[in-house]
Amino acid sequence: MMPITATLIAELFAHAARSPSAHNTQPWIPHFAPATTPASPAEVHVAVDPARTLPVGDPNSQDLHLAMGCWVESFTIAAAEVGIDVIIGSVRGRGPALEIRLLLTALPDQPGASDLWPNFTSADLQHRQVDRGPLRRAEEPFATAFAAAERALAASGMASVEGTALVEVPHHLWETSLARATRYSYSHADIFTETLEWLRFDRRATSYAEDGLSADCLQIPRPLAAVAARLNTATLRPWIGGLTSAALAPVEFVDSLRATVVRRTSRDRGSPAQASTDGSAPLHHLVLVKDATASSAGGDSLARQDIELGRNLLRTWLLLDQHDLRVDVHSEIKDCPQTRSAVSDYLLNDHGLHAVPVAAFSVGRSTTAVPRSSRRPVEPIHS
Ligand SMILES: Cc1cc2nc3c(=O)[nH]c(=O)nc-3n(C[C@H](O)[C@H](O)[C@H](O)COP(=O)(O)O)c2cc1C
């Protein structure tokens, strides 16, 4: 049996740190609590760093809870690989006050992180990446991975969050929603300004290699990034946010008038495989959804549900990655009220699901090298 030492836990924390989080905020603060008696389990307590949350763009802390779920799943996968079983002991609070207690047990045989999903490894955690560059539609691997994820989610949904499903969204609905949701984010000065705080353009700054969305990851050409670095300062940010939203406000108004029309006609427009605007085959687009009634659950239990959803989101991305598929995430589609409700209408009308999207992403094969996202260094653990 593998002894649960501080050194081992620090290694597991380093693997878990590769977890995805909105804007790469990395909101988790893990803490190791060694077993106090031979009979009691070692524990890991995970809290939230309030400075690493997105109070404007993520007011209900849903993305925060999803990211915390991704971290728990990553830690569980890395621990399973070295023969340590991890279960959630408790989830208390929500948002910045969230606290997760994990109970660790060293087992004689290597446990699987989950018997419904493939046995992912720390190599899978290191390999997974979000790709914002051009993706290519890949039919067969997508069909295989999608079917496997659907099966695992249906089975794990019963054990964790009822009504969890992965649903493909037709290309025309995706494109319309994405255009509209993008304008929504830009036209709200406070959301835009908060996003700017997490963009990293200056390669010389320490934060460039630690957190946020770097110019490399966003695939912004170097000369443009250099200009952006000069503009994206704490003093100028509110001005840039304000000016952008003022310029886009009229567009936002026209959009809201159009929204009903888009929704009314979305069912009648073509198949998911119709050609995209640039002539290439369109990508597959997926939403992870939960039962709409689950959203009305109270604070702590809602946080727990979203943590389970975050675990399933990471498993889905890892499964796609095992089939050499990457994701391009567009949370704005589930954040913008109009596009969220357009997707919910589609789920109800075409799939009979009373559901809301909690994550939205396109899937395809990378066509260019994907720059590696940054992470904060993992603190040494003193036992
Ligand atoms: C809950 C959640 C929401 C996210 N939303 C977006 C998004 O809207 N747009 C985007 O480009 N990336 C999004 N991401 C991806 C993160 O930006 C990404 O995980 C982070 O930058 C680290 O990069 P990596 O996943 O390639 O390691 C999201 C990730 C999570 C977990």
Coordinates of N, CA and C in Angstrom, one line a residue, residues 34-238:
P34 N -3.0 15.3 7.2 CA -2.6 13.9 7.3 C -3.5 13.3 8.4
A35 N -3.6 11.9 8.3 CA -4.4 11.2 9.2 C -3.9 11.4 10.7
T36 N -4.8 11.6 11.6 CA -4.4 11.9 13.0 C -4.3 10.6 13.8
T37 N -5.0 9.6 13.4 CA -4.9 8.3 14.1 C -4.8 7.2 13.0
P38 N -4.3 6.0 13.4 CA -4.2 4.9 12.4 C -5.5 4.6 11.7
A39 N -6.6 4.8 12.5 CA -7.9 4.4 11.9 C -8.6 5.5 11.1
S40 N -8.1 6.8 11.2 CA -8.8 7.9 10.5 C -8.1 8.1 9.1
P41 N -8.9 8.5 8.2 CA -8.3 8.7 6.8 C -7.6 10.0 6.7
A42 N -6.6 10.1 5.9 CA -6.0 11.3 5.5 C -7.0 12.1 4.8
E43 N -6.9 13.5 4.8 CA -7.9 14.3 4.1 C -7.2 15.4 3.3
V44 N -7.9 15.8 2.3 CA -7.5 17.0 1.5 C -8.7 18.0 1.6
H45 N -8.5 19.2 2.0 CA -9.5 20.2 2.0 C -9.3 21.2 0.9
V46 N -10.3 21.4 0.1 CA -10.1 22.4 -1.0 C -11.0 23.6 -0.8
A47 N -10.4 24.7 -0.7 CA -11.2 26.0 -0.5 C -11.0 26.8 -1.8
V48 N -11.7 28.0 -1.8 CA -11.7 28.9 -3.0 C -10.9 30.1 -2.7
D49 N -10.1 30.6 -3.6 CA -9.4 31.9 -3.4 C -10.4 32.9 -4.0
P50 N -11.0 33.8 -3.2 CA -12.0 34.7 -3.7 C -11.4 35.7 -4.7
A51 N -10.1 35.9 -4.7 CA -9.5 36.8 -5.7 C -9.5 36.1 -7.1
R52 N -9.7 34.8 -7.1 CA -9.7 34.1 -8.4 C -11.1 33.6 -8.8
T53 N -12.1 34.5 -8.5 CA -13.4 34.2 -9.0 C -13.8 35.3 -9.9
L54 N -15.0 35.1 -10.6 CA -15.4 36.0 -11.6 C -16.8 36.5 -11.2
P55 N -16.9 37.4 -10.2 CA -18.2 37.8 -9.7 C -19.2 38.4 -10.7
V56 N -18.6 39.1 -11.7 CA -19.5 39.7 -12.7 C -19.9 38.7 -13.8
G57 N -18.9 38.0 -14.4 CA -19.2 37.1 -15.5 C -19.8 35.8 -15.0
D58 N -19.6 35.5 -13.7 CA -20.1 34.2 -13.2 C -20.8 34.4 -11.9
P59 N -21.9 35.3 -11.9 CA -22.5 35.7 -10.7 C -23.1 34.6 -9.8
N60 N -23.5 33.5 -10.5 CA -24.0 32.4 -9.7 C -23.0 31.4 -9.3
S61 N -21.7 31.7 -9.6 CA -20.6 30.8 -9.3 C -20.7 29.4 -10.0
Q62 N -21.5 29.3 -11.1 CA -21.6 28.0 -11.7 C -20.2 27.6 -12.3
D63 N -19.6 28.5 -13.0 CA -18.3 28.1 -13.6 C -17.2 27.8 -12.5
L64 N -17.4 28.5 -11.4 CA -16.4 28.3 -10.3 C -16.7 26.9 -9.8
H65 N -17.9 26.5 -9.6 CA -18.2 25.1 -9.0 C -17.8 24.1 -10.0
L66 N -18.0 24.3 -11.3 CA -17.6 23.4 -12.4 C -16.0 23.2 -12.3
A67 N -15.3 24.3 -12.2 CA -13.8 24.2 -12.1 C -13.4 23.4 -10.9
M68 N -14.1 23.7 -9.8 CA -13.7 22.9 -8.5 C -14.0 21.4 -8.7
G69 N -15.1 21.1 -9.5 CA -15.4 19.7 -9.8 C -14.3 19.1 -10.7
C70 N -13.8 19.9 -11.6 CA -12.7 19.4 -12.5 C -11.5 19.1 -11.7
W71 N -11.2 20.0 -10.7 CA -10.0 19.8 -9.8 C -10.2 18.5 -9.0
V72 N -11.4 18.3 -8.4 CA -11.6 17.1 -7.6 C -11.4 15.9 -8.5
E73 N -11.9 15.9 -9.7 CA -11.8 14.7 -10.6 C -10.4 14.5 -11.0
S74 N -9.6 15.6 -11.3 CA -8.2 15.5 -11.7 C -7.4 14.8 -10.5
F75 N -7.7 15.4 -9.3 CA -7.0 14.8 -8.1 C -7.3 13.3 -7.9
T76 N -8.6 13.0 -8.1 CA -9.1 11.6 -7.9 C -8.4 10.7 -8.9
I77 N -8.3 11.2 -10.2 CA -7.6 10.4 -11.2 C -6.1 10.1 -10.9
A78 N -5.5 11.2 -10.5 CA -4.0 11.1 -10.2 C -3.8 10.2 -9.0
A79 N -4.7 10.3 -8.0 CA -4.6 9.5 -6.8 C -4.8 8.0 -7.1
A80 N -5.9 7.8 -7.9 CA -6.2 6.4 -8.3 C -5.0 5.7 -8.9
E81 N -4.2 6.4 -9.7 CA -3.1 5.8 -10.4 C -2.0 5.3 -9.4
V82 N -2.0 5.9 -8.2 CA -1.0 5.5 -7.2 C -1.6 4.7 -6.1
G83 N -2.8 4.2 -6.3 CA -3.5 3.3 -5.4 C -4.2 4.0 -4.2
I84 N -4.6 5.2 -4.4 CA -5.3 5.9 -3.4 C -6.7 6.2 -3.8
D85 N -7.7 5.8 -3.0 CA -9.1 6.0 -3.3 C -9.5 7.3 -2.7
V86 N -10.3 8.1 -3.5 CA -10.7 9.4 -3.0 C -12.2 9.5 -3.0
I87 N -12.8 9.9 -1.9 CA -14.3 10.1 -1.9 C -14.5 11.5 -1.3
I88 N -15.7 12.1 -1.8 CA -16.0 13.4 -1.2 C -16.6 13.2 0.1
G89 N -16.0 13.8 1.2 CA -16.6 13.6 2.6 C -17.7 14.6 2.8
S90 N -17.5 15.9 2.4 CA -18.5 16.9 2.5 C -18.3 18.0 1.6
V91 N -19.4 18.7 1.3 CA -19.3 20.0 0.5 C -20.1 21.0 1.3
R92 N -19.4 22.1 1.7 CA -20.1 23.1 2.5 C -20.0 24.4 1.8
G93 N -21.0 25.2 1.9 CA -21.0 26.6 1.4 C -21.1 26.6 -0.1
R94 N -21.0 27.7 -0.7 CA -21.0 27.9 -2.2 C -20.2 29.1 -2.6
G95 N -19.9 29.2 -3.9 CA -19.2 30.4 -4.4 C -17.9 30.5 -3.7
P96 N -17.4 31.7 -3.3 CA -16.1 31.9 -2.7 C -16.0 31.2 -1.3
A97 N -17.2 30.9 -0.7 CA -17.2 30.2 0.6 C -17.2 28.7 0.5
L98 N -17.1 28.2 -0.7 CA -17.2 26.7 -0.9 C -16.0 26.0 -0.2
E99 N -16.3 24.9 0.5 CA -15.2 24.1 1.1 C -15.5 22.6 0.8
I100 N -14.6 21.9 0.2 CA -14.8 20.5 -0.1 C -13.8 19.7 0.7
R101 N -14.3 18.7 1.4 CA -13.5 17.8 2.2 C -13.4 16.4 1.5
L102 N -12.1 16.0 1.1 CA -11.9 14.7 0.5 C -11.3 13.8 1.4
L103 N -11.8 12.5 1.4 CA -11.2 11.5 2.3 C -10.4 10.5 1.4
L104 N -9.2 10.3 1.9 CA -8.2 9.4 1.1 C -8.0 8.1 1.8
T105 N -8.0 7.0 1.1 CA -7.7 5.7 1.6 C -6.7 5.0 0.7
A106 N -5.6 4.6 1.2 CA -4.6 3.8 0.4 C -5.2 2.3 0.3
L107 N -5.3 1.8 -0.9 CA -5.8 0.5 -1.1 C -4.7 -0.5 -1.5
P108 N -4.9 -1.8 -1.2 CA -3.9 -2.8 -1.7 C -3.9 -2.9 -3.2
D109 N -5.0 -2.8 -3.9 CA -5.1 -2.8 -5.3 C -5.4 -1.4 -5.8
Q110 N -4.9 -1.1 -7.1 CA -5.1 0.2 -7.6 C -6.6 0.4 -7.9
P111 N -7.3 1.4 -7.3 CA -8.7 1.6 -7.6 C -8.9 2.3 -8.9
G112 N -10.0 2.1 -9.6 CA -10.3 2.9 -10.8 C -10.9 4.2 -10.3
A113 N -10.6 5.3 -11.0 CA -11.2 6.6 -10.6 C -12.7 6.5 -10.7
S114 N -13.2 5.8 -11.7 CA -14.6 5.7 -12.0 C -14.8 4.4 -12.8
D115 N -15.8 3.6 -12.5 CA -15.9 2.4 -13.3 C -16.8 2.6 -14.5
L116 N -17.4 3.8 -14.6 CA -18.3 4.0 -15.8 C -17.5 4.6 -17.0
W117 N -16.4 5.3 -16.6 CA -15.5 5.9 -17.6 C -14.3 5.2 -17.8
P118 N -13.5 5.4 -18.9 CA -12.2 4.8 -19.0 C -11.3 5.2 -17.8
N119 N -10.3 4.3 -17.5 CA -9.4 4.7 -16.4 C -8.4 5.7 -16.9
F120 N -8.7 7.0 -16.6 CA -7.8 8.1 -17.1 C -6.6 8.1 -16.2
T121 N -5.5 8.7 -16.8 CA -4.2 8.7 -16.0 C -3.7 10.2 -15.9
S122 N -2.7 10.3 -15.1 CA -2.1 11.7 -15.0 C -1.5 12.1 -16.4
A123 N -1.1 11.1 -17.2 CA -0.7 11.5 -18.6 C -1.8 12.1 -19.4
D124 N -3.0 11.6 -19.2 CA -4.2 12.2 -19.9 C -4.5 13.6 -19.4
L125 N -4.3 13.8 -18.0 CA -4.5 15.2 -17.5 C -3.5 16.2 -18.1
Q126 N -2.3 15.7 -18.3 CA -1.3 16.6 -18.9 C -1.5 16.9 -20.3
H127 N -2.1 15.9 -21.0 CA -2.3 16.0 -22.5 C -3.5 16.8 -22.9
R128 N -4.5 16.8 -22.1 CA -5.7 17.6 -22.5 C -5.5 19.1 -22.6
Q129 N -6.1 19.7 -23.6 CA -5.9 21.1 -23.8 C -7.2 21.6 -24.5
V130 N -7.5 22.9 -24.2 CA -8.5 23.6 -25.0 C -7.8 24.2 -26.2
D131 N -8.4 24.1 -27.4 CA -7.8 24.6 -28.6 C -8.7 25.7 -29.2
R132 N -8.1 26.9 -29.2 CA -8.9 28.0 -29.8 C -8.5 28.3 -31.3
G133 N -7.6 27.4 -31.8 CA -7.2 27.6 -33.2 C -8.2 26.8 -34.1
P134 N -7.8 26.7 -35.4 CA -8.8 26.1 -36.3 C -8.9 24.5 -36.0
L135 N -10.1 24.1 -35.8 CA -10.3 22.6 -35.6 C -10.9 22.0 -36.9
R136 N -10.7 20.7 -37.1 CA -11.2 20.0 -38.2 C -12.3 19.0 -37.8
R137 N -13.4 19.0 -38.5 CA -14.4 18.0 -38.2 C -13.8 16.6 -38.4
A138 N -14.0 15.7 -37.4 CA -13.5 14.3 -37.5 C -14.7 13.4 -37.1
E139 N -15.2 12.8 -38.2 CA -16.5 12.1 -38.0 C -16.5 10.9 -37.1
E140 N -15.6 9.9 -37.5 CA -15.6 8.6 -36.8 C -15.2 8.7 -35.3
P141 N -14.0 9.4 -35.0 CA -13.6 9.5 -33.6 C -14.7 10.2 -32.8
F142 N -15.3 11.2 -33.4 CA -16.4 11.9 -32.7 C -17.5 11.0 -32.3
A143 N -18.0 10.2 -33.4 CA -19.1 9.4 -33.1 C -18.8 8.4 -32.0
T144 N -17.6 7.8 -32.0 CA -17.2 6.8 -31.0 C -17.2 7.4 -29.6
A145 N -16.5 8.6 -29.5 CA -16.3 9.2 -28.2 C -17.6 9.7 -27.7
F146 N -18.4 10.3 -28.6 CA -19.7 10.9 -28.2 C -20.6 9.7 -27.6
A147 N -20.7 8.6 -28.3 CA -21.5 7.5 -27.8 C -21.0 7.0 -26.5
A148 N -19.7 6.9 -26.3 CA -19.1 6.4 -25.0 C -19.4 7.4 -23.9
A149 N -19.3 8.7 -24.2 CA -19.6 9.7 -23.1 C -21.1 9.7 -22.8
E150 N -21.9 9.6 -23.8 CA -23.4 9.6 -23.6 C -23.7 8.4 -22.6
R151 N -23.2 7.2 -22.9 CA -23.4 6.0 -22.1 C -23.0 6.3 -20.7
A152 N -21.8 6.8 -20.5 CA -21.2 7.0 -19.2 C -22.0 8.0 -18.4
L153 N -22.4 9.1 -19.1 CA -23.2 10.1 -18.4 C -24.5 9.7 -18.0
A154 N -25.2 8.9 -18.9 CA -26.5 8.3 -18.5 C -26.4 7.5 -17.3
A155 N -25.3 6.7 -17.2 CA -25.2 5.8 -16.0 C -24.8 6.6 -14.8
S156 N -23.8 7.5 -15.0 CA -23.3 8.3 -13.8 C -24.3 9.3 -13.4
G157 N -25.2 9.8 -14.3 CA -26.3 10.7 -14.0 C -27.1 10.2 -12.9
M158 N -27.4 8.9 -13.0 CA -28.3 8.3 -12.0 C -27.6 8.4 -10.6
A159 N -26.3 8.2 -10.6 CA -25.6 8.2 -9.3 C -25.3 9.6 -8.8
S160 N -25.1 10.6 -9.7 CA -24.8 11.9 -9.3 C -25.9 13.0 -9.5
V161 N -25.9 13.5 -10.7 CA -26.9 14.6 -11.0 C -27.9 14.0 -12.0
E162 N -29.2 13.8 -11.6 CA -30.2 13.3 -12.5 C -30.4 14.3 -13.6
G163 N -30.6 13.8 -14.8 CA -30.9 14.7 -16.0 C -29.7 15.2 -16.6
T164 N -28.5 14.7 -16.2 CA -27.3 15.2 -16.9 C -27.2 14.5 -18.3
A165 N -26.9 15.3 -19.3 CA -26.8 14.7 -20.7 C -25.9 15.5 -21.5
L166 N -25.4 14.9 -22.5 CA -24.5 15.6 -23.5 C -25.4 15.6 -24.8
V167 N -25.6 16.8 -25.3 CA -26.5 16.9 -26.5 C -25.8 17.7 -27.6
E168 N -25.9 17.1 -28.8 CA -25.3 17.9 -30.0 C -26.3 19.0 -30.4
V169 N -25.7 20.2 -30.7 CA -26.5 21.3 -31.1 C -26.3 21.5 -32.6
P170 N -27.3 21.7 -33.4 CA -27.1 21.9 -34.8 C -26.3 23.2 -35.1
H171 N -25.5 23.1 -36.2 CA -24.6 24.1 -36.5 C -25.2 25.5 -36.6
H172 N -26.4 25.5 -37.3 CA -27.0 26.9 -37.5 C -27.4 27.5 -36.2
L173 N -27.9 26.7 -35.2 CA -28.3 27.2 -33.9 C -27.0 27.7 -33.2
W174 N -26.0 26.9 -33.3 CA -24.7 27.3 -32.7 C -24.2 28.6 -33.2
E175 N -24.1 28.7 -34.5 CA -23.5 29.9 -35.1 C -24.3 31.2 -34.7
T176 N -25.6 31.1 -34.8 CA -26.5 32.2 -34.5 C -26.3 32.6 -33.0
S177 N -26.3 31.5 -32.2 CA -26.1 31.8 -30.7 C -24.8 32.3 -30.4
L178 N -23.7 31.8 -31.0 CA -22.4 32.3 -30.7 C -22.2 33.7 -31.1
A179 N -22.7 34.1 -32.2 CA -22.6 35.5 -32.7 C -23.3 36.4 -31.7
R180 N -24.5 36.0 -31.3 CA -25.3 36.8 -30.4 C -24.7 36.9 -29.0
A181 N -24.2 35.7 -28.5 CA -23.6 35.7 -27.1 C -22.3 36.5 -27.1
T182 N -21.6 36.4 -28.1 CA -20.3 37.2 -28.2 C -20.6 38.7 -28.0
R183 N -21.6 39.2 -28.8 CA -22.0 40.6 -28.7 C -22.5 40.9 -27.3
Y184 N -23.2 39.9 -26.7 CA -23.7 40.2 -25.3 C -22.6 40.4 -24.4
S185 N -21.5 39.6 -24.5 CA -20.4 39.7 -23.5 C -19.7 41.1 -23.8
Y186 N -19.5 41.4 -25.1 CA -18.8 42.7 -25.4 C -19.6 43.9 -25.0
S187 N -20.9 43.8 -25.1 CA -21.7 45.0 -24.9 C -22.0 45.2 -23.4
H188 N -21.6 44.3 -22.5 CA -21.8 44.6 -21.1 C -20.4 45.0 -20.5
A189 N -20.2 46.3 -20.3 CA -18.9 46.8 -20.0 C -18.3 46.1 -18.8
D190 N -19.1 45.8 -17.7 CA -18.6 45.2 -16.5 C -18.0 43.8 -16.8
I191 N -18.8 43.0 -17.7 CA -18.3 41.6 -18.0 C -17.0 41.7 -18.8
F192 N -17.0 42.6 -19.8 CA -15.9 42.8 -20.6 C -14.6 43.2 -19.8
T193 N -14.8 44.2 -18.9 CA -13.7 44.7 -18.1 C -13.1 43.6 -17.2
E194 N -14.0 42.8 -16.7 CA -13.5 41.7 -15.8 C -12.7 40.7 -16.7
T195 N -13.2 40.4 -17.9 CA -12.4 39.5 -18.8 C -11.1 40.1 -19.1
L196 N -11.0 41.4 -19.3 CA -9.7 42.0 -19.7 C -8.7 41.8 -18.6
E197 N -9.2 41.7 -17.3 CA -8.3 41.5 -16.2 C -7.5 40.2 -16.2
W198 N -8.2 39.2 -16.9 CA -7.6 37.9 -17.0 C -6.8 37.6 -18.3
L199 N -6.7 38.6 -19.2 CA -6.0 38.5 -20.4 C -4.5 38.8 -20.2
R200 N -3.6 38.0 -20.7 CA -2.2 38.2 -20.4 C -1.5 38.5 -21.8
F201 N -1.1 39.7 -22.0 CA -0.5 40.1 -23.3 C 1.0 40.3 -23.1
D202 N 1.5 40.7 -21.9 CA 2.9 41.1 -21.7 C 3.7 39.9 -21.3
R203 N 4.5 39.4 -22.2 CA 5.3 38.2 -21.9 C 6.3 38.3 -20.8
R204 N 6.7 39.6 -20.5 CA 7.7 39.8 -19.4 C 7.1 39.8 -18.1
A205 N 5.8 39.9 -18.0 CA 5.1 39.9 -16.6 C 5.1 38.5 -16.1
T206 N 5.3 38.4 -14.7 CA 5.3 37.1 -14.1 C 4.0 36.4 -14.3
S207 N 2.9 37.2 -14.3 CA 1.5 36.5 -14.4 C 1.4 35.8 -15.8
Y208 N 2.2 36.2 -16.8 CA 2.0 35.6 -18.1 C 2.2 34.1 -18.0
A209 N 3.1 33.7 -17.2 CA 3.5 32.2 -17.1 C 2.7 31.6 -16.0
E210 N 1.8 32.3 -15.3 CA 1.1 31.7 -14.1 C -0.4 31.5 -14.3
D211 N -1.1 32.4 -14.9 CA -2.6 32.2 -14.9 C -3.2 33.1 -16.0
G212 N -4.5 33.1 -16.1 CA -5.2 33.9 -17.2 C -5.0 33.3 -18.6
L213 N -5.5 34.1 -19.5 CA -5.5 33.6 -20.9 C -4.3 34.4 -21.6
S214 N -3.3 33.7 -22.0 CA -2.2 34.3 -22.6 C -2.4 34.6 -24.1
A215 N -1.7 35.6 -24.6 CA -1.8 35.9 -26.1 C -1.5 34.6 -26.9
D216 N -0.6 33.8 -26.4 CA -0.3 32.5 -27.2 C -1.5 31.6 -27.2
C217 N -2.1 31.4 -26.0 CA -3.3 30.5 -26.0 C -4.5 31.1 -26.8
L218 N -4.6 32.4 -26.8 CA -5.6 33.1 -27.6 C -5.3 33.2 -29.1
Q219 N -4.1 32.7 -29.4 CA -3.6 32.7 -30.8 C -3.6 34.2 -31.4
I220 N -3.1 35.1 -30.5 CA -3.1 36.5 -31.0 C -1.6 36.8 -31.5
P221 N -1.5 37.3 -32.7 CA -0.1 37.5 -33.3 C 0.7 38.4 -32.4
R222 N 2.0 38.2 -32.3 CA 2.9 38.9 -31.4 C 2.8 40.5 -31.5
P223 N 2.8 41.1 -32.7 CA 2.7 42.5 -32.8 C 1.4 43.1 -32.2
L224 N 0.3 42.4 -32.4 CA -1.0 42.8 -31.9 C -1.0 42.7 -30.3
A225 N -0.4 41.6 -29.9 CA -0.3 41.3 -28.4 C 0.5 42.5 -27.7
A226 N 1.6 42.9 -28.4 CA 2.4 44.0 -27.9 C 1.6 45.3 -27.7
V227 N 0.8 45.6 -28.7 CA -0.1 46.8 -28.6 C -1.1 46.6 -27.5
A228 N -1.7 45.4 -27.4 CA -2.7 45.1 -26.4 C -2.1 45.2 -25.0
A229 N -0.8 44.8 -24.9 CA -0.2 44.8 -23.6 C -0.1 46.3 -23.0
R230 N 0.1 47.2 -24.0 CA 0.2 48.7 -23.6 C -1.2 49.2 -23.2
L231 N -2.2 48.7 -23.9 CA -3.6 49.2 -23.6 C -4.3 48.6 -22.4
N232 N -4.0 47.3 -22.2 CA -4.7 46.5 -21.1 C -4.1 46.8 -19.8
T233 N -4.2 48.0 -19.3 CA -3.6 48.3 -18.0 C -4.8 48.6 -17.0
A234 N -4.6 48.5 -15.7 CA -5.7 48.7 -14.7 C -6.4 50.0 -15.0
T235 N -5.6 51.1 -15.4 CA -6.2 52.4 -15.5 C -7.1 52.5 -16.8
L236 N -6.6 51.8 -17.8 CA -7.4 52.0 -19.1 C -8.5 51.0 -19.3
R237 N -8.5 49.9 -18.5 CA -9.4 48.8 -18.7 C -10.9 49.3 -18.6
P238 N -11.3 50.1 -17.6 CA -12.7 50.5 -17.5 C -13.1 51.3 -18.8

